[in-house]
Amino acid sequence: MKLTVNNQLVGLADWRQVWLSPLKIELGTQAKQRVAESADLVTDVLRSGKQVYGVNTGFGQLAQVRVSADDLARLQENLVRSHAVGVGKNLPDAVVRLVMTMKIVALAEGFSGVRLELIEALCALVNHDIYPCIPEKGSVGASGDLAPLAHLAGVLIGVGEARVKGTVVPAQVALSEAGIEPLALAPKEGLALLNGTQVSTALALAAVFRCENVLSAAIAAGAMSSDAVQGSDTPFDKRIQNVRGHGGQIAVAGVLRQLMKGSEIRASHIACERVQDPYSVRCQPQVVGACLDVLRHVSKVLQTEANAVTDNPLVFADSNAVLSGGNFHAEPVALAADYLALAIAEIGSLAERRIALLIDAHLSGLPAFLVKEGGLNSGFMMAQVTAAALTSENKTYAHPASVDSIPTSANQEDHVSMATFAARRLHDMLDNVAHVIAIELLAAAQGVEFHRPKRSSADIEAIISMIREVSPAFDEDRSLSADIARVAELIGAGRFCRYSESVLPSMNL
């Protein structure tokens, strides 16, 4: 992928591509001009002798301390060094690539007062697949993602570490690989790099893309389970969805209808006496559709934030103004992440209930625990317990992070968003749900195969074939742990998105 940043809106599909694979990035002519004008205004302000926060003052509660002209470069470097206090595992390269690209897009808008040289150094790192080592913990999501972004900024000045082709090397070695020298930061540049919501937003946006993979697999698994238990597709009739009117519900029902179209199993029991199916089958459009609506809403919020200017103060060259505000406060990201957490938990909750249905011979009409010679074999008994454990764990993760503000910087920053954790915990939840749905896919494939020689729909049979490539049929007891992991990898690789691509935000925004 090649991305020319020229003050245009970067779309969700492009952000997904940035997450998926390395890219080449450059600035367009208009962006370069706006950056130069913004940097010139900072120089003019300094010459005028005006006091401007973060340019010739201290930071946080020390904002009233004036810094002499001789110490301005040291001020910015000290800011980067002192704020690089993150802890924990390093963020994945895919997330760091999103962070760096978002920072380039934000700085290139021309409201941050940085030099073109700084942005081009960031571009050089991205273009050479060099990713600063950014610890995942240490940000409260206000005044920007200060600690993690300090680790990013540190590499530009030759401090810290970076990954080059998967190997961790000192920052100066990484810069040499990119063909650049360590930067001497100009006034405002350290602050412009550290202020911003890019880490929170990148984590949340990566969760959106992973959630698309998970939701697609959940719809496929739900269709398979419905056929396995000889459920009715009448609840998916478009007339039912249309009179309620929710877009997500209408979309999910349409995908379910397509997935089940032409099933011999469904045709074999159209005239059966069963009146209604359990909610986990019958209400899939209403539940998963509502989750899709959440995903669509969150995607729009994050697309806006990914293109936003979120540092402080902001430099408006067209009106010769430098204004201090609070765009660094990541509340929009925190609330969006908390909202998405609820949807992720519900996707897993419904899938777990269908697994319980599949293994219950009294409700499913299938052999108990989906295995021949039950008693001698325990079948999917414990797989459902694992699904229940993961589903219950996600209930705790779903507690909102955004309501847990804690004051920092001697009460100067007295309300924070906790957006970074709000977004980061989504990935633990998605890991859990991917495994829950993997278990359902295995169980549903087993259930459909008990109806042989009748066949399911062409799509469901294709899905079963995909599953059987990594997990053979369950004829007698064996450990399913490796099978679950392999099917979860299929989910993570987006192998089920083809069945739902018409409804996924990153393919339609």
Coordinates of C-alpha atoms in Angstrom, one line a residue:
M1 CA 0.0 0.0 0.0
K2 CA 1.1 3.5 -0.8
L3 CA -0.4 6.4 1.1
T4 CA 0.0 10.0 0.1
V5 CA -1.0 12.2 3.0
N6 CA -2.3 15.5 1.7
N7 CA -4.9 16.7 4.2
Q8 CA -7.6 14.3 3.0
L9 CA -9.7 12.0 5.1
V10 CA -8.1 8.6 5.4
G11 CA -10.9 6.0 5.1
L12 CA -11.5 3.0 7.3
A13 CA -10.5 0.5 4.5
D14 CA -7.1 2.3 4.3
W15 CA -6.7 2.1 8.1
R16 CA -7.5 -1.6 7.9
Q17 CA -4.8 -2.1 5.3
V18 CA -2.3 -0.1 7.4
W19 CA -3.1 -2.6 10.2
L20 CA -2.7 -5.6 8.0
S21 CA 0.6 -4.9 6.3
P22 CA 3.5 -2.5 5.8
L23 CA 3.1 0.5 3.7
K24 CA 4.9 3.4 1.9
I25 CA 3.9 6.8 3.1
E26 CA 4.7 10.3 1.9
L27 CA 3.4 13.9 2.2
G28 CA 1.7 15.7 -0.6
T29 CA 2.4 19.3 -1.7
Q30 CA -0.5 20.8 0.2
A31 CA 0.4 19.1 3.4
K32 CA 4.0 20.2 3.1
Q33 CA 3.0 23.8 2.7
R34 CA 0.6 23.8 5.7
V35 CA 3.3 22.2 7.9
A36 CA 5.8 24.8 6.8
E37 CA 3.4 27.7 7.6
S38 CA 2.6 26.2 11.0
A39 CA 6.3 25.8 11.9
D40 CA 7.0 29.4 10.7
L41 CA 4.3 30.7 13.1
V42 CA 6.0 29.0 16.1
T43 CA 9.3 30.7 15.1
D44 CA 7.6 34.1 14.9
V45 CA 5.9 33.6 18.3
L46 CA 9.2 32.8 19.9
R47 CA 10.8 35.9 18.4
S48 CA 8.0 38.0 19.7
G49 CA 8.8 37.0 23.3
K50 CA 5.2 35.7 24.0
Q51 CA 4.8 33.0 26.6
V52 CA 3.3 29.9 25.0
Y53 CA 2.5 26.7 26.9
G54 CA 4.9 23.9 26.1
V55 CA 6.9 26.0 23.7
N56 CA 8.8 28.2 26.3
T57 CA 7.1 27.0 29.5
G58 CA 7.1 23.9 31.7
F59 CA 4.4 21.2 31.4
G60 CA 1.4 20.3 33.5
Q61 CA 1.4 22.0 36.8
L62 CA 4.7 23.6 35.8
A63 CA 3.1 25.5 33.0
Q64 CA 3.7 28.8 34.8
V65 CA 7.5 28.3 34.7
R66 CA 9.1 30.3 31.9
V67 CA 12.0 28.6 30.1
S68 CA 14.9 30.6 28.7
A69 CA 15.5 30.6 24.9
D70 CA 18.9 28.8 25.5
D71 CA 17.1 25.9 27.0
L72 CA 14.2 25.4 24.6
A73 CA 15.7 22.4 22.7
R74 CA 16.7 20.8 26.0
L75 CA 13.1 21.4 27.3
Q76 CA 11.7 19.2 24.4
E77 CA 14.3 16.5 24.8
N78 CA 13.8 16.4 28.6
L79 CA 10.0 16.1 28.0
V80 CA 10.5 13.0 25.9
R81 CA 13.1 11.4 28.2
S82 CA 11.1 12.0 31.4
H83 CA 7.8 10.8 30.0
A84 CA 9.1 7.5 28.6
V85 CA 8.0 5.5 31.6
G86 CA 5.8 2.8 30.1
V87 CA 5.7 -0.7 31.4
G88 CA 4.5 -4.1 30.3
K89 CA 4.8 -6.0 27.0
N90 CA 5.5 -4.0 23.8
L91 CA 2.6 -3.3 21.5
P92 CA 2.4 -5.4 18.4
D93 CA 4.0 -4.0 15.2
A94 CA 0.6 -3.8 13.5
V95 CA -0.7 -1.5 16.3
V96 CA 2.6 0.6 16.3
R97 CA 2.3 1.0 12.5
L98 CA -1.2 2.4 13.0
V99 CA 0.1 4.7 15.7
M100 CA 2.9 6.1 13.6
T101 CA 0.6 6.5 10.5
M102 CA -2.0 8.4 12.6
K103 CA 0.7 10.6 14.1
I104 CA 1.9 11.5 10.6
V105 CA -1.6 12.2 9.4
A106 CA -2.3 14.5 12.4
L107 CA 1.0 16.4 12.2
A108 CA 0.6 16.8 8.4
E109 CA -2.6 18.7 9.0
G110 CA -0.5 21.7 9.8
F111 CA -1.8 22.7 13.2
S112 CA 1.1 21.3 15.4
G113 CA 3.9 23.7 14.6
V114 CA 6.5 21.0 13.8
R115 CA 9.0 21.0 11.0
L116 CA 8.7 19.0 7.9
E117 CA 11.9 17.3 8.9
L118 CA 10.3 15.6 11.9
I119 CA 7.3 14.2 9.9
E120 CA 9.6 12.9 7.2
A121 CA 11.7 11.1 9.8
L122 CA 8.5 9.4 11.0
C123 CA 7.7 8.5 7.3
A124 CA 11.2 7.0 7.0
L125 CA 10.7 4.7 9.9
V126 CA 7.3 3.5 8.5
N127 CA 8.8 3.1 5.0
H128 CA 11.6 0.9 6.4
D129 CA 9.3 -1.2 8.6
I130 CA 11.0 0.1 11.7
Y131 CA 8.7 0.1 14.8
P132 CA 9.6 1.7 18.1
C133 CA 9.2 -0.5 21.1
I134 CA 6.2 0.9 23.0
P135 CA 5.2 -0.6 26.3
E136 CA 1.5 -1.3 26.4
K137 CA 0.8 0.2 29.9
G138 CA 1.3 3.6 31.4
S139 CA -1.3 5.9 29.8
V140 CA -4.5 7.3 31.3
G141 CA -5.7 8.7 28.0
A142 CA -5.6 12.4 28.8
S143 CA -3.0 14.9 27.9
G144 CA -2.7 12.3 25.2
D145 CA -1.1 8.9 25.4
L146 CA 2.0 10.6 27.0
A147 CA 4.1 7.6 28.1
P148 CA 3.6 5.4 25.1
L149 CA 4.1 8.2 22.6
A150 CA 7.2 9.3 24.5
H151 CA 8.7 5.9 23.7
L152 CA 7.8 6.6 20.0
A153 CA 9.4 10.0 20.1
G154 CA 12.5 8.7 21.9
V155 CA 13.5 6.6 18.9
L156 CA 13.5 9.8 16.8
I157 CA 16.1 11.4 19.1
G158 CA 18.1 8.2 19.4
V159 CA 16.8 7.0 22.7
G160 CA 15.1 3.6 23.5
E161 CA 14.7 0.6 21.2
A162 CA 12.9 -0.4 18.0
R163 CA 12.1 -3.5 16.1
V164 CA 13.8 -3.9 12.7
K165 CA 12.7 -7.0 10.8
G166 CA 11.5 -8.5 14.1
T167 CA 14.7 -7.9 16.0
V168 CA 14.9 -5.4 18.8
V169 CA 17.8 -3.0 18.3
P170 CA 19.0 0.3 20.0
A171 CA 17.2 3.3 18.6
Q172 CA 20.4 4.7 16.9
V173 CA 20.9 1.4 15.0
A174 CA 17.2 1.6 13.9
L175 CA 17.7 5.2 12.7
S176 CA 20.8 4.1 10.7
E177 CA 18.7 1.4 9.0
A178 CA 16.2 4.1 8.0
G179 CA 19.1 6.3 6.7
I180 CA 18.4 9.2 9.1
E181 CA 20.3 10.8 12.0
P182 CA 18.8 11.4 15.5
L183 CA 16.7 14.5 15.5
A184 CA 17.4 17.6 17.6
L185 CA 13.9 18.6 18.5
A186 CA 12.8 22.2 17.8
P187 CA 10.4 24.1 20.1
K188 CA 7.0 22.5 20.4
E189 CA 8.1 19.2 18.7
G190 CA 8.4 17.0 21.7
L191 CA 5.0 18.1 23.0
A192 CA 3.4 17.6 19.6
L193 CA 4.8 14.1 19.5
L194 CA 3.6 13.2 23.0
N195 CA 0.3 14.9 23.0
G196 CA -2.3 12.9 21.1
T197 CA -4.7 10.0 21.3
Q198 CA -3.0 7.9 18.6
V199 CA -2.2 4.9 20.9
S200 CA -5.7 4.6 22.3
T201 CA -7.2 5.1 18.9
A202 CA -4.9 2.5 17.2
L203 CA -5.6 -0.1 19.9
A204 CA -9.4 0.6 19.5
L205 CA -9.3 0.6 15.7
A206 CA -7.3 -2.7 15.7
A207 CA -10.0 -4.1 17.9
V208 CA -12.6 -3.0 15.4
F209 CA -10.9 -4.9 12.6
R210 CA -10.5 -8.0 14.8
C211 CA -14.1 -7.7 15.8
E212 CA -15.1 -7.7 12.1
N213 CA -13.4 -11.1 11.8
V214 CA -15.0 -12.4 15.0
L215 CA -18.5 -11.2 14.1
S216 CA -18.3 -12.7 10.6
A217 CA -17.3 -16.1 12.2
A218 CA -20.1 -15.7 14.8
I219 CA -22.7 -15.3 12.0
A220 CA -21.4 -18.3 10.2
A221 CA -21.3 -20.4 13.3
G222 CA -24.9 -19.3 14.2
A223 CA -26.1 -20.4 10.8
M224 CA -24.4 -23.7 11.1
S225 CA -25.8 -24.3 14.6
S226 CA -29.3 -23.4 13.4
D227 CA -29.1 -26.1 10.7
A228 CA -27.5 -28.6 13.1
V229 CA -30.3 -28.4 15.6
Q230 CA -32.9 -28.3 12.7
G231 CA -33.8 -24.8 13.5
S232 CA -36.2 -22.7 11.5
D233 CA -35.0 -19.9 9.2
T234 CA -38.4 -18.2 9.4
P235 CA -37.2 -15.8 12.1
F236 CA -34.7 -14.5 9.6
D237 CA -37.4 -13.5 7.1
K238 CA -36.8 -10.0 5.9
R239 CA -40.4 -8.9 6.6
I240 CA -39.8 -9.5 10.3
Q241 CA -36.6 -7.4 10.3
N242 CA -38.1 -4.6 8.2
V243 CA -40.9 -3.8 10.5
R244 CA -38.5 -3.1 13.3
G245 CA -36.1 -1.2 11.1
H246 CA -32.7 -1.5 12.8
G247 CA -30.0 -1.7 10.1
G248 CA -27.8 -4.2 11.8
Q249 CA -30.7 -6.6 12.4
I250 CA -31.7 -6.4 8.8
A251 CA -28.2 -7.0 7.6
V252 CA -27.4 -10.0 9.8
A253 CA -30.7 -11.6 9.0
G254 CA -29.8 -11.2 5.3
V255 CA -26.5 -12.9 5.8
L256 CA -28.1 -15.8 7.8
R257 CA -30.6 -16.3 5.0
Q258 CA -27.9 -16.5 2.4
L259 CA -25.8 -18.9 4.5
M260 CA -28.7 -21.3 5.0
K261 CA -30.1 -21.1 1.5
G262 CA -30.5 -24.4 -0.2
S263 CA -30.0 -26.6 2.9
E264 CA -31.3 -30.1 2.5
I265 CA -31.4 -30.4 6.3
R266 CA -33.7 -27.3 6.5
A267 CA -35.9 -28.7 3.7
S268 CA -36.3 -32.0 5.5
H269 CA -38.2 -30.5 8.5
I270 CA -40.2 -27.6 7.1
A271 CA -43.4 -29.3 8.2
C272 CA -42.2 -30.4 11.6
E273 CA -44.3 -29.7 14.8
R274 CA -41.7 -27.5 16.6
V275 CA -43.2 -24.1 17.0
Q276 CA -40.2 -22.0 18.1
D277 CA -36.5 -22.3 18.6
P278 CA -34.6 -21.1 21.7
Y279 CA -33.6 -17.4 21.6
S280 CA -29.9 -18.2 20.9
V281 CA -31.1 -19.4 17.5
R282 CA -34.2 -17.4 16.9
C283 CA -33.0 -14.0 18.0
Q284 CA -29.6 -13.9 16.2
P285 CA -30.6 -11.0 14.0
Q286 CA -31.8 -9.0 17.0
V287 CA -28.7 -9.7 19.2
V288 CA -25.9 -9.9 16.7
G289 CA -27.5 -7.2 14.6
A290 CA -27.4 -4.9 17.6
C291 CA -23.7 -5.7 18.0
L292 CA -23.2 -4.9 14.3
D293 CA -24.8 -1.5 14.8
V294 CA -22.4 -0.9 17.7
L295 CA -19.5 -1.9 15.6
R296 CA -20.6 0.5 12.8
H297 CA -21.1 3.4 15.3
V298 CA -17.7 2.8 16.9
S299 CA -16.0 2.6 13.5
K300 CA -17.3 6.0 12.6
V301 CA -16.1 7.5 15.8
L302 CA -12.7 6.0 15.4
Q303 CA -12.4 7.0 11.8
T304 CA -12.9 10.6 12.8
E305 CA -10.4 10.3 15.7
A306 CA -7.8 8.5 13.5
N307 CA -7.8 11.6 11.2
A308 CA -8.0 14.1 14.1
V309 CA -5.5 16.7 15.4
T310 CA -5.2 15.9 19.1
D311 CA -2.1 17.6 20.4
N312 CA -1.9 20.9 22.3
P313 CA -1.4 23.8 21.9
L314 CA -2.7 24.1 18.4
V315 CA -1.1 26.5 15.8
F316 CA -3.5 28.3 13.4
A317 CA -1.3 29.9 10.8
D318 CA -4.2 31.4 8.9
S319 CA -5.1 33.6 11.9
N320 CA -1.7 33.9 13.6
A321 CA -3.0 32.2 16.7
V322 CA -1.6 29.6 19.1
L323 CA -4.5 28.2 21.2
S324 CA -4.3 25.9 24.2
G325 CA -7.3 23.5 24.5
G326 CA -8.0 19.8 25.3
N327 CA -8.2 17.8 22.1
F328 CA -5.8 15.3 23.7
H329 CA -8.6 14.1 26.0
A330 CA -9.5 10.7 24.7
E331 CA -13.0 10.5 26.1
P332 CA -14.6 9.8 22.6
V333 CA -12.2 6.8 22.3
A334 CA -12.9 5.6 25.8
L335 CA -16.6 5.7 25.4
A336 CA -16.5 4.0 22.0
A337 CA -14.2 1.2 23.4
D338 CA -16.5 0.6 26.3
Y339 CA -19.5 0.4 23.9
L340 CA -17.7 -2.1 21.7
A341 CA -16.8 -4.1 24.8
L342 CA -20.5 -4.7 25.5
A343 CA -21.0 -5.9 21.9
I344 CA -18.0 -8.2 22.0
A345 CA -19.3 -9.8 25.3
E346 CA -22.7 -10.3 23.8
I347 CA -21.4 -12.0 20.6
G348 CA -19.6 -14.5 22.9
S349 CA -22.5 -14.9 25.2
L350 CA -24.9 -15.9 22.4
A351 CA -22.4 -18.3 20.9
E352 CA -21.8 -20.0 24.2
R353 CA -25.6 -20.5 24.6
R354 CA -25.7 -22.2 21.2
I355 CA -22.9 -24.5 22.2
A356 CA -24.9 -25.5 25.3
L357 CA -27.9 -26.1 23.0
L358 CA -25.9 -28.3 20.6
I359 CA -24.6 -30.6 23.3
D360 CA -28.0 -31.0 25.0
A361 CA -29.6 -34.0 23.5
H362 CA -33.1 -33.1 24.9
L363 CA -33.1 -29.7 23.1
S364 CA -30.9 -30.4 20.0
G365 CA -32.1 -33.8 18.9
L366 CA -28.4 -34.7 18.4
P367 CA -26.4 -37.3 20.3
A368 CA -25.5 -36.2 23.8
F369 CA -22.4 -34.0 23.8
L370 CA -22.1 -34.5 20.1
V371 CA -20.3 -37.9 20.2
K372 CA -21.1 -41.5 19.5
E373 CA -21.0 -43.9 22.4
G374 CA -21.7 -41.2 25.0
G375 CA -20.7 -42.4 28.5
L376 CA -17.6 -44.1 27.1
N377 CA -16.9 -40.7 25.4
S378 CA -17.5 -37.3 27.0
G379 CA -17.4 -35.5 23.6
F380 CA -17.8 -31.7 23.7
M381 CA -18.7 -31.6 27.4
M382 CA -15.6 -29.8 28.6
A383 CA -15.3 -27.7 25.5
Q384 CA -18.6 -26.1 26.5
V385 CA -17.1 -25.5 30.0
T386 CA -14.2 -23.7 28.4
A387 CA -16.6 -21.5 26.4
A388 CA -18.5 -20.8 29.6
A389 CA -15.4 -19.8 31.4
L390 CA -14.3 -17.4 28.7
T391 CA -17.7 -15.9 28.4
S392 CA -17.9 -15.3 32.1
E393 CA -14.4 -13.7 32.1
N394 CA -15.6 -11.2 29.4
K395 CA -18.4 -10.1 31.6
T396 CA -15.8 -8.7 34.0
Y397 CA -13.8 -7.1 31.1
A398 CA -17.0 -5.5 29.9
H399 CA -17.1 -3.2 32.9
P400 CA -16.7 0.4 31.6
A401 CA -13.2 1.8 31.9
S402 CA -14.2 5.3 31.1
V403 CA -16.0 5.9 34.5
D404 CA -12.8 5.1 36.4
S405 CA -11.1 8.5 36.2
I406 CA -8.2 9.2 38.5
P407 CA -6.4 12.6 38.9
T408 CA -2.8 13.0 37.8
S409 CA -0.1 15.7 37.6
A410 CA -0.9 17.1 41.1
N411 CA -4.5 17.6 40.1
Q412 CA -3.8 19.7 37.1
E413 CA -5.1 16.8 35.0
D414 CA -8.0 16.1 37.3
H415 CA -10.2 14.0 34.9
V416 CA -8.8 11.4 32.6
S417 CA -10.4 9.1 30.1
M418 CA -8.7 5.7 30.7
A419 CA -9.1 5.2 26.9
T420 CA -5.8 3.3 26.5
F421 CA -6.9 0.5 28.9
A422 CA -10.5 0.7 27.6
A423 CA -9.1 -0.1 24.1
R424 CA -6.4 -2.5 25.1
R425 CA -8.7 -4.8 27.1
L426 CA -10.8 -5.3 24.0
H427 CA -8.0 -7.5 22.6
D428 CA -8.2 -9.9 25.6
M429 CA -12.0 -10.0 25.1
L430 CA -11.6 -10.7 21.4
D431 CA -9.1 -13.5 22.1
N432 CA -11.7 -15.1 24.4
V433 CA -14.6 -14.7 21.9
A434 CA -12.6 -16.1 19.1
H435 CA -12.0 -19.2 21.1
V436 CA -15.7 -19.4 22.0
I437 CA -16.7 -19.2 18.4
A438 CA -14.0 -21.7 17.4
I439 CA -15.6 -24.1 19.8
E440 CA -19.1 -23.4 18.3
L441 CA -17.8 -23.9 14.8
L442 CA -16.3 -27.3 15.8
A443 CA -19.5 -28.3 17.6
A444 CA -21.8 -27.1 14.8
A445 CA -19.8 -28.9 12.1
Q446 CA -20.1 -32.1 14.2
G447 CA -23.8 -31.5 14.5
V448 CA -24.4 -31.0 10.8
E449 CA -22.5 -34.1 10.0
F450 CA -24.7 -36.2 12.2
H451 CA -27.5 -35.5 9.6
R452 CA -25.6 -37.2 6.8
P453 CA -26.4 -38.2 4.0
K454 CA -28.4 -34.9 4.0
R455 CA -26.3 -31.9 3.2
S456 CA -26.5 -28.4 4.5
S457 CA -26.2 -25.3 2.2
A458 CA -23.3 -24.8 -0.2
D459 CA -21.9 -22.1 2.0
I460 CA -22.1 -24.1 5.2
E461 CA -20.6 -27.2 3.6
A462 CA -17.7 -25.0 2.4
I463 CA -17.2 -23.8 5.9
I464 CA -17.2 -27.3 7.2
S465 CA -14.6 -28.3 4.7
M466 CA -12.5 -25.4 5.8
I467 CA -12.8 -26.5 9.4
R468 CA -12.0 -30.2 8.5
E469 CA -8.7 -29.0 6.9
V470 CA -7.5 -28.2 10.4
S471 CA -9.7 -30.4 12.6
P472 CA -10.8 -33.9 11.7
A473 CA -14.3 -35.2 12.7
F474 CA -14.6 -36.1 16.4
D475 CA -15.2 -39.8 16.5
E476 CA -13.9 -40.6 19.9
D477 CA -12.5 -38.6 22.8
R478 CA -9.3 -36.6 22.2
S479 CA -8.0 -33.3 23.3
L480 CA -9.6 -30.5 21.4
S481 CA -7.3 -27.8 22.6
A482 CA -5.1 -27.7 19.5
D483 CA -8.2 -27.9 17.2
I484 CA -9.8 -24.9 19.0
A485 CA -6.5 -22.9 18.5
R486 CA -6.3 -23.7 14.8
V487 CA -9.9 -22.7 14.1
A488 CA -9.4 -19.6 16.2
E489 CA -6.5 -18.8 13.8
L490 CA -8.8 -19.1 10.9
I491 CA -11.1 -16.6 12.5
G492 CA -8.2 -14.2 13.3
A493 CA -7.0 -14.5 9.6
G494 CA -10.5 -13.2 8.5
R495 CA -11.3 -16.4 6.6
F496 CA -15.1 -16.0 7.4
C497 CA -15.3 -12.4 6.3
R498 CA -16.2 -13.3 2.7
Y499 CA -19.6 -14.4 3.9
S500 CA -20.3 -11.1 5.6
E501 CA -18.3 -8.5 3.7
S502 CA -21.4 -6.7 2.5
V503 CA -22.2 -5.6 6.1
L504 CA -18.7 -5.0 7.6
P505 CA -17.8 -1.3 8.3
S506 CA -14.3 -1.3 7.0
M507 CA -15.5 -2.6 3.6
N508 CA -18.5 -0.2 3.4
L509 CA -17.4 3.1 5.0

